[in-house]
PDB file of C-alpha atoms in Angstrom:
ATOM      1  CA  UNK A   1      35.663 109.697 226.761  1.00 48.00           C
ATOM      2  CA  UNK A   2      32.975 110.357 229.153  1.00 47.00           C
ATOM      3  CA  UNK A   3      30.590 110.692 225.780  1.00 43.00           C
ATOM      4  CA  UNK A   4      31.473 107.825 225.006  1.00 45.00           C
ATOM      5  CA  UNK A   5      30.762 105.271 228.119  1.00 40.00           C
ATOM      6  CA  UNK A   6      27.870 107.445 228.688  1.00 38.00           C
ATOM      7  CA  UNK A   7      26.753 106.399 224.879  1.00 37.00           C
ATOM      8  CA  UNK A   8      27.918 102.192 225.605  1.00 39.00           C
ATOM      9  CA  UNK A   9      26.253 102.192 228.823  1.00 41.00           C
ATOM     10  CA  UNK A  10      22.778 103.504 227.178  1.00 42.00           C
ATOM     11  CA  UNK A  11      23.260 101.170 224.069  1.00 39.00           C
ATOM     12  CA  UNK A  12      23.473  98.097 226.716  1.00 41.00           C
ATOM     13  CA  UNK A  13      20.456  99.041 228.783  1.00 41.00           C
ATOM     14  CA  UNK A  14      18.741  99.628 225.648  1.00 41.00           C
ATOM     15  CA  UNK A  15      19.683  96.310 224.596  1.00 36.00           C
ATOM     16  CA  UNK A  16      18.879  95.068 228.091  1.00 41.00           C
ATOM     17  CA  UNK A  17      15.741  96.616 228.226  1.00 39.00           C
ATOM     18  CA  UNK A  18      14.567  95.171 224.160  1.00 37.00           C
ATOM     19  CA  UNK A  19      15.576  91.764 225.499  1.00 39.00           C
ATOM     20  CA  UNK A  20      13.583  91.730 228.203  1.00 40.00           C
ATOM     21  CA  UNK A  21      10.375  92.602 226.866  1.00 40.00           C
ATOM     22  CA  UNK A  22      10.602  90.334 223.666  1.00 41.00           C
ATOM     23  CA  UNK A  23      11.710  87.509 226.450  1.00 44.00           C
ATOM     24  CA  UNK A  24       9.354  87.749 228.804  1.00 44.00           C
ATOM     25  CA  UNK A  25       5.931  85.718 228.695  1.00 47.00           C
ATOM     26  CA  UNK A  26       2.826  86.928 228.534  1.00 50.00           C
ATOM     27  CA  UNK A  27       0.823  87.677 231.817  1.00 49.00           C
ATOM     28  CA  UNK A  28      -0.271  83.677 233.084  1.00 52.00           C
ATOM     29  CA  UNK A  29       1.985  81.859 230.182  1.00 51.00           C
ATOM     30  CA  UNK A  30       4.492  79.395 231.053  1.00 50.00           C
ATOM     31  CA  UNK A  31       7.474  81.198 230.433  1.00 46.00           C
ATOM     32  CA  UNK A  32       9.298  77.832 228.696  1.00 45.00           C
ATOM     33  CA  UNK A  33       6.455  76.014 227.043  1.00 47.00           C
ATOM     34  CA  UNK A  34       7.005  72.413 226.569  1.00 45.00           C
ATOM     35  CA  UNK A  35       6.142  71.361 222.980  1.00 47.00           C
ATOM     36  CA  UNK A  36       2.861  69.014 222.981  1.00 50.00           C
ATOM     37  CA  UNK A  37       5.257  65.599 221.983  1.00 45.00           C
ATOM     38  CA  UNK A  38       7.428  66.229 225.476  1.00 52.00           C
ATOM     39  CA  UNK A  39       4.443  66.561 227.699  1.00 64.00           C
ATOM     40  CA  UNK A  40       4.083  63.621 230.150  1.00 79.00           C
ATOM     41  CA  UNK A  41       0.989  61.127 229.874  1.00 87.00           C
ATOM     42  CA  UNK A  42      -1.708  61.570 232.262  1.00 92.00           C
ATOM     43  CA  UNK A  43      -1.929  58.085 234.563  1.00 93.00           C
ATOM     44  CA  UNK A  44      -4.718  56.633 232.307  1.00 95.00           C
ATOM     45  CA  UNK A  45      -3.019  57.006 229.355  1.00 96.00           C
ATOM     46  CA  UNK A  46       0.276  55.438 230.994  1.00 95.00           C
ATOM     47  CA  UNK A  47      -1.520  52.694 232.006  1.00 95.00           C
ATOM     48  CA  UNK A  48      -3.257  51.993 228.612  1.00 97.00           C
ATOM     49  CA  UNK A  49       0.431  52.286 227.103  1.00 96.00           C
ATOM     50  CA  UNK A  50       1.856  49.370 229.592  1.00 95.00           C
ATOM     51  CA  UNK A  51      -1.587  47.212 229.331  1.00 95.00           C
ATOM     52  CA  UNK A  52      -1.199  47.646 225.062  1.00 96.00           C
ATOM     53  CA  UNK A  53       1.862  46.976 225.341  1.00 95.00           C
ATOM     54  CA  UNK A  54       1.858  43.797 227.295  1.00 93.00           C
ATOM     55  CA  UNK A  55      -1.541  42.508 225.414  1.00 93.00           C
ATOM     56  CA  UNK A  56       0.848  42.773 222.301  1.00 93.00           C
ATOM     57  CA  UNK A  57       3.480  41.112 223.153  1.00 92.00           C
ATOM     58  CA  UNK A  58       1.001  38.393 224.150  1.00 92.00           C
ATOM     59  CA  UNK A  59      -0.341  38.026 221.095  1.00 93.00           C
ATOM     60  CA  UNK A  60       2.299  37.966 219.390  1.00 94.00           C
ATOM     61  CA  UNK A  61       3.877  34.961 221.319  1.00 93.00           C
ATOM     62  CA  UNK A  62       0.757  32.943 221.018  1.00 94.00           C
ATOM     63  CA  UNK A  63       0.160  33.426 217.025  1.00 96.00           C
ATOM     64  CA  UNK A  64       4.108  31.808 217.490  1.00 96.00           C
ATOM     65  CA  UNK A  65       2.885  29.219 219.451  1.00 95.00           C
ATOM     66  CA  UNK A  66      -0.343  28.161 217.126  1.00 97.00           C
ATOM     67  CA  UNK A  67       2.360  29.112 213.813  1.00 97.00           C
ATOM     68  CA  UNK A  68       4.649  25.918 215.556  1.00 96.00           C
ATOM     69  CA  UNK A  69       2.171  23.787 217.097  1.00 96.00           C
ATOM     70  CA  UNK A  70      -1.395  23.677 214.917  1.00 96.00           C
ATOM     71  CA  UNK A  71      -1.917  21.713 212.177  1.00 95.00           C
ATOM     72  CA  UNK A  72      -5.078  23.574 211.274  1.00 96.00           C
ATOM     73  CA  UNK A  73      -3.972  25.694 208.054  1.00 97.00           C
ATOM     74  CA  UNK A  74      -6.789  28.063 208.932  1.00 96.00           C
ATOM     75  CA  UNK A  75      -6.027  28.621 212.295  1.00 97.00           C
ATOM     76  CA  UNK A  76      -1.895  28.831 211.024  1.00 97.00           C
ATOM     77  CA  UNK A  77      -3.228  31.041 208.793  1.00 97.00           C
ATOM     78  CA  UNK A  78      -4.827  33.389 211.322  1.00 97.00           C
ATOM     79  CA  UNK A  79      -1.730  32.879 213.244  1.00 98.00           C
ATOM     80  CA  UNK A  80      -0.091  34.366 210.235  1.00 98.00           C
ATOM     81  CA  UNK A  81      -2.047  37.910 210.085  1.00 97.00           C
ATOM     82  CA  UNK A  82      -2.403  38.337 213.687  1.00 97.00           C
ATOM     83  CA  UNK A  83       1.264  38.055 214.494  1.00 98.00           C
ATOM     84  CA  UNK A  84       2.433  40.888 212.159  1.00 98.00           C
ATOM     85  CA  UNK A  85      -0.580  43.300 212.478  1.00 97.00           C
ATOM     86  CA  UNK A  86       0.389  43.055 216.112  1.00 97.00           C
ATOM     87  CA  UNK A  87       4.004  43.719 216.005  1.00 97.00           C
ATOM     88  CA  UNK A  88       3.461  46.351 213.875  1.00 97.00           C
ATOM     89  CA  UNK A  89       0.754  47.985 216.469  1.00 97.00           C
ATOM     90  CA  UNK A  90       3.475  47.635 219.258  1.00 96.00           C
ATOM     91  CA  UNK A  91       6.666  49.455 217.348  1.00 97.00           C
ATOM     92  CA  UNK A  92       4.045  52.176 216.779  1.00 97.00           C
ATOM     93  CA  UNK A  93       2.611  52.155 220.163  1.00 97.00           C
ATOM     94  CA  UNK A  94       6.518  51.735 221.459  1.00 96.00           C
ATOM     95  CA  UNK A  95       7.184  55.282 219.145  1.00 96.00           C
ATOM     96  CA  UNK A  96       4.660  56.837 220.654  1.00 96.00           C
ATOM     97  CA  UNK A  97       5.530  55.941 224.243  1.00 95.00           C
ATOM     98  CA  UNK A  98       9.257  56.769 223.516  1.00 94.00           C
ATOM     99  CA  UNK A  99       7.782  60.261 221.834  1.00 94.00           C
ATOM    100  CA  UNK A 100       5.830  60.177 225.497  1.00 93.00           C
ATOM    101  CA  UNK A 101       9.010  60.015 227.165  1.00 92.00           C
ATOM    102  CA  UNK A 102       7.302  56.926 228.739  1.00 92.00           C
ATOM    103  CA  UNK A 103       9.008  53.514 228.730  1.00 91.00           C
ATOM    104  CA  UNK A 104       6.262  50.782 229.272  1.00 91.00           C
ATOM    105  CA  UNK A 105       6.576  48.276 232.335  1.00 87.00           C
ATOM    106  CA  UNK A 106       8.232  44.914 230.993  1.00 84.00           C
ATOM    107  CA  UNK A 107       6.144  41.421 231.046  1.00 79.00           C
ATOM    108  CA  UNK A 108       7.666  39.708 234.253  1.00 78.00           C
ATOM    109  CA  UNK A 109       8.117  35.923 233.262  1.00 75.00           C
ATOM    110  CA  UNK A 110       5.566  34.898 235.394  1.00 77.00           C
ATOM    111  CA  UNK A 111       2.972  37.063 233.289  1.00 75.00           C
ATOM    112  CA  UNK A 112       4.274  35.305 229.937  1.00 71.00           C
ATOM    113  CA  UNK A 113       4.184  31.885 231.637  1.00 72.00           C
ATOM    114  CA  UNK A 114       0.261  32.587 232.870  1.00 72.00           C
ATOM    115  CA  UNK A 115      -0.578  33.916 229.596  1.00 65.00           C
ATOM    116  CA  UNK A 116       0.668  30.724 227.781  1.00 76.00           C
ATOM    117  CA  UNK A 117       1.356  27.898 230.660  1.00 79.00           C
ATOM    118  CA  UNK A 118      -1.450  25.650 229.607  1.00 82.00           C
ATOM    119  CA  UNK A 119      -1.440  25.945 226.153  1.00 89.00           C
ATOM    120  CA  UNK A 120       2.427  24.947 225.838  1.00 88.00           C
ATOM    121  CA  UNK A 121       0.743  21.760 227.115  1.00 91.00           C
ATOM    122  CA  UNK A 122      -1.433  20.835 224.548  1.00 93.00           C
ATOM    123  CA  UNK A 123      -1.899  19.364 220.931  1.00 94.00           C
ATOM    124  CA  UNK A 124      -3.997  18.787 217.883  1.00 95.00           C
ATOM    125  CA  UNK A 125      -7.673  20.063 218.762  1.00 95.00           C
ATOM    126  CA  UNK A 126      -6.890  20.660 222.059  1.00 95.00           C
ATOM    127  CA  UNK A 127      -4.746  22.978 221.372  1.00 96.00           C
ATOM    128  CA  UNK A 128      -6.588  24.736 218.438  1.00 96.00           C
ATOM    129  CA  UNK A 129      -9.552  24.927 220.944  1.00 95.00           C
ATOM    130  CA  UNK A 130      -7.453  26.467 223.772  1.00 95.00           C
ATOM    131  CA  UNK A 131      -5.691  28.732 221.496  1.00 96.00           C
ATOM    132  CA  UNK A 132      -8.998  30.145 219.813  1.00 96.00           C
ATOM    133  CA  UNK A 133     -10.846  30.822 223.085  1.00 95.00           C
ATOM    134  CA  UNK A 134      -7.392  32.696 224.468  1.00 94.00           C
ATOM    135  CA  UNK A 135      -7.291  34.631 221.829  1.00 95.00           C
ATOM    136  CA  UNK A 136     -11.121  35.694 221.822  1.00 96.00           C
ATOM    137  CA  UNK A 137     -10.903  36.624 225.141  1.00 95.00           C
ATOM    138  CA  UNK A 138      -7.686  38.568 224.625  1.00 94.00           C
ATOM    139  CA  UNK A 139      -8.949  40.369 222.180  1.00 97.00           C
ATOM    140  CA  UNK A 140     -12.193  41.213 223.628  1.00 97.00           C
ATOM    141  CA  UNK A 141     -10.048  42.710 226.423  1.00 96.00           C
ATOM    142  CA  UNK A 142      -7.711  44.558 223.639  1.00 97.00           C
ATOM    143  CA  UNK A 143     -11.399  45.935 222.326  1.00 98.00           C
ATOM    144  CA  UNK A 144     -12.752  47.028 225.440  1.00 98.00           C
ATOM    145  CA  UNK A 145      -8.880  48.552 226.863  1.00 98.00           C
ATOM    146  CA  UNK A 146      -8.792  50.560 223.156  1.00 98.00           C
ATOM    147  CA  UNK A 147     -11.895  51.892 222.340  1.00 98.00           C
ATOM    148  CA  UNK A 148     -11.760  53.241 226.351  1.00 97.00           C
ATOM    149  CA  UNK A 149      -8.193  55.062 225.126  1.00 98.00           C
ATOM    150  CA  UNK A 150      -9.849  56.283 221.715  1.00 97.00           C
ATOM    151  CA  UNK A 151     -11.012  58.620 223.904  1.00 97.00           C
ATOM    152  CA  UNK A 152      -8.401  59.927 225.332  1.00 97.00           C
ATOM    153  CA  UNK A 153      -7.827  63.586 226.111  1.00 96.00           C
ATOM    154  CA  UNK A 154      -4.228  63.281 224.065  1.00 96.00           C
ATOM    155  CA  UNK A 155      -4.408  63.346 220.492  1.00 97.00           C
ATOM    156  CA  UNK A 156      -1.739  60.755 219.552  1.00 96.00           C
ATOM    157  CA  UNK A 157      -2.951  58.344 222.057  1.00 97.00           C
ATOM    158  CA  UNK A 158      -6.563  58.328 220.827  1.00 98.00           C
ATOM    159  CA  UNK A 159      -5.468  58.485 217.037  1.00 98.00           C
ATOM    160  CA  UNK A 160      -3.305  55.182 217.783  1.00 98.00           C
ATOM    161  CA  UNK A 161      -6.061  53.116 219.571  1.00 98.00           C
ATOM    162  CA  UNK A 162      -8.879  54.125 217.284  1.00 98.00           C
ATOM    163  CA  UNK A 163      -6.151  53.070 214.558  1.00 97.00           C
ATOM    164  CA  UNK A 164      -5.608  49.769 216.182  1.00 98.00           C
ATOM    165  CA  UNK A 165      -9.096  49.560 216.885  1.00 97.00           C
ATOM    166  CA  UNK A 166     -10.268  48.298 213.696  1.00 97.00           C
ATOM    167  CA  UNK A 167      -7.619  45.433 213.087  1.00 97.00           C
ATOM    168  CA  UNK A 168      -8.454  44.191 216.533  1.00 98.00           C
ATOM    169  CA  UNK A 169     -11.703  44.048 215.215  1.00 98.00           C
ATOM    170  CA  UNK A 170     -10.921  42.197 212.334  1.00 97.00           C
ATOM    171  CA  UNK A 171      -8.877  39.868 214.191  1.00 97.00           C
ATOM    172  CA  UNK A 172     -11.807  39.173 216.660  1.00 97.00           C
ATOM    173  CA  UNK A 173     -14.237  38.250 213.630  1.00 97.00           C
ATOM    174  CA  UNK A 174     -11.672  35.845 212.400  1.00 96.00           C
ATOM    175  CA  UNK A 175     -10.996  33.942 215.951  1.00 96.00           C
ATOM    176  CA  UNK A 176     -14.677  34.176 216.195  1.00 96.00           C
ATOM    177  CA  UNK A 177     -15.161  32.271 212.434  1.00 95.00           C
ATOM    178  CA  UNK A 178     -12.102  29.686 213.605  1.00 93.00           C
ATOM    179  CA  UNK A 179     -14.193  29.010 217.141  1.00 83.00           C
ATOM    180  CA  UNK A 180     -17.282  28.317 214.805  1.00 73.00           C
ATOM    181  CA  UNK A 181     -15.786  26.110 212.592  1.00 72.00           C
ATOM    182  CA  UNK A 182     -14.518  23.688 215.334  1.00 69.00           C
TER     183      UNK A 182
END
């Protein structure tokens, strides 16, 4: 009998013992890692993440406002590409936040009414004019905001706004072409 609690009690502190070693983290290491997706966004990145996020949303509520309101097919048609590119760009950049464990501020209502106030006011060329020159300056501000992120220390956030880079771009050329045309 004695053998034999004598034999259980080494078998557990062996096992005790083999646990422990294989357990423990190296000398400096974080004993519980977190993987990379789980790690919290530095401030700047947060930021970028609520400013994208709002800019998007903005966008995407004026290309529905010139969609309703112009009578310009070419500016309609702008209208057209720029509202899908960017609501595409925000359920990505919403992913990633969410993958962030970050939830982006909401616009307050006085932010959507300043963003589109005036222009709710106008027609015809007044509005086409009004529309174009928002949306060039909006998306000079989208440049400058993402190509500052596309150098981000995170991975993901720099992949997305050098990603997104390139149709804001694109999206700036056309504005640009409507603006010359008027």
């Amino acid at each position: 009998m004695k053998a034999r609690t004598l034999l259980a009690i080494s078998a557990a502190c062996m096992l005790s013992a083999v646990m422990t070693i294989t357990a423990a983290p190296a000398r400096g290491q974080d004993p519980k890692p977190m993987p990379p997706q789980a790690k919290k966004l530095a401030a700047t990145d947060m930021d970028f993440v609520n400013r994208a996020a709002h800019a998007g949303v903005m966008e995407v509520e004026l290309a529905q406002m010139a969609i309703k309101t112009s009578k310009t097919p070419a500016l309609v048609s702008a209208a057209n590409k720029i509202k899908p590119d960017h609501e595409a760009a925000h359920k990505q950049l919403m992913a990633l936040a969410a993958k962030k464990a970050h939830t982006p501020t909401a616009l307050t209502a006085a932010e959507k009414t300043q963003g589109h106030g005036k222009l709710a006011s106008l027609k015809g060329a007044d509005f086409d004019k009004e529309w174009v020159a928002m949306m060039i300056k909006g998306h000079n501000e989208a440049i400058d905001l993402f190509t500052s992120a596309s150098s981000s220390a995170d991975p993901d956030i720099a992949a997305f706004a050098t990603k997104t880079l390139l149709t804001l771009k694109e999206h700036l050329k056309t504005v640009q072409a409507l603006s010359v045309a008027q």
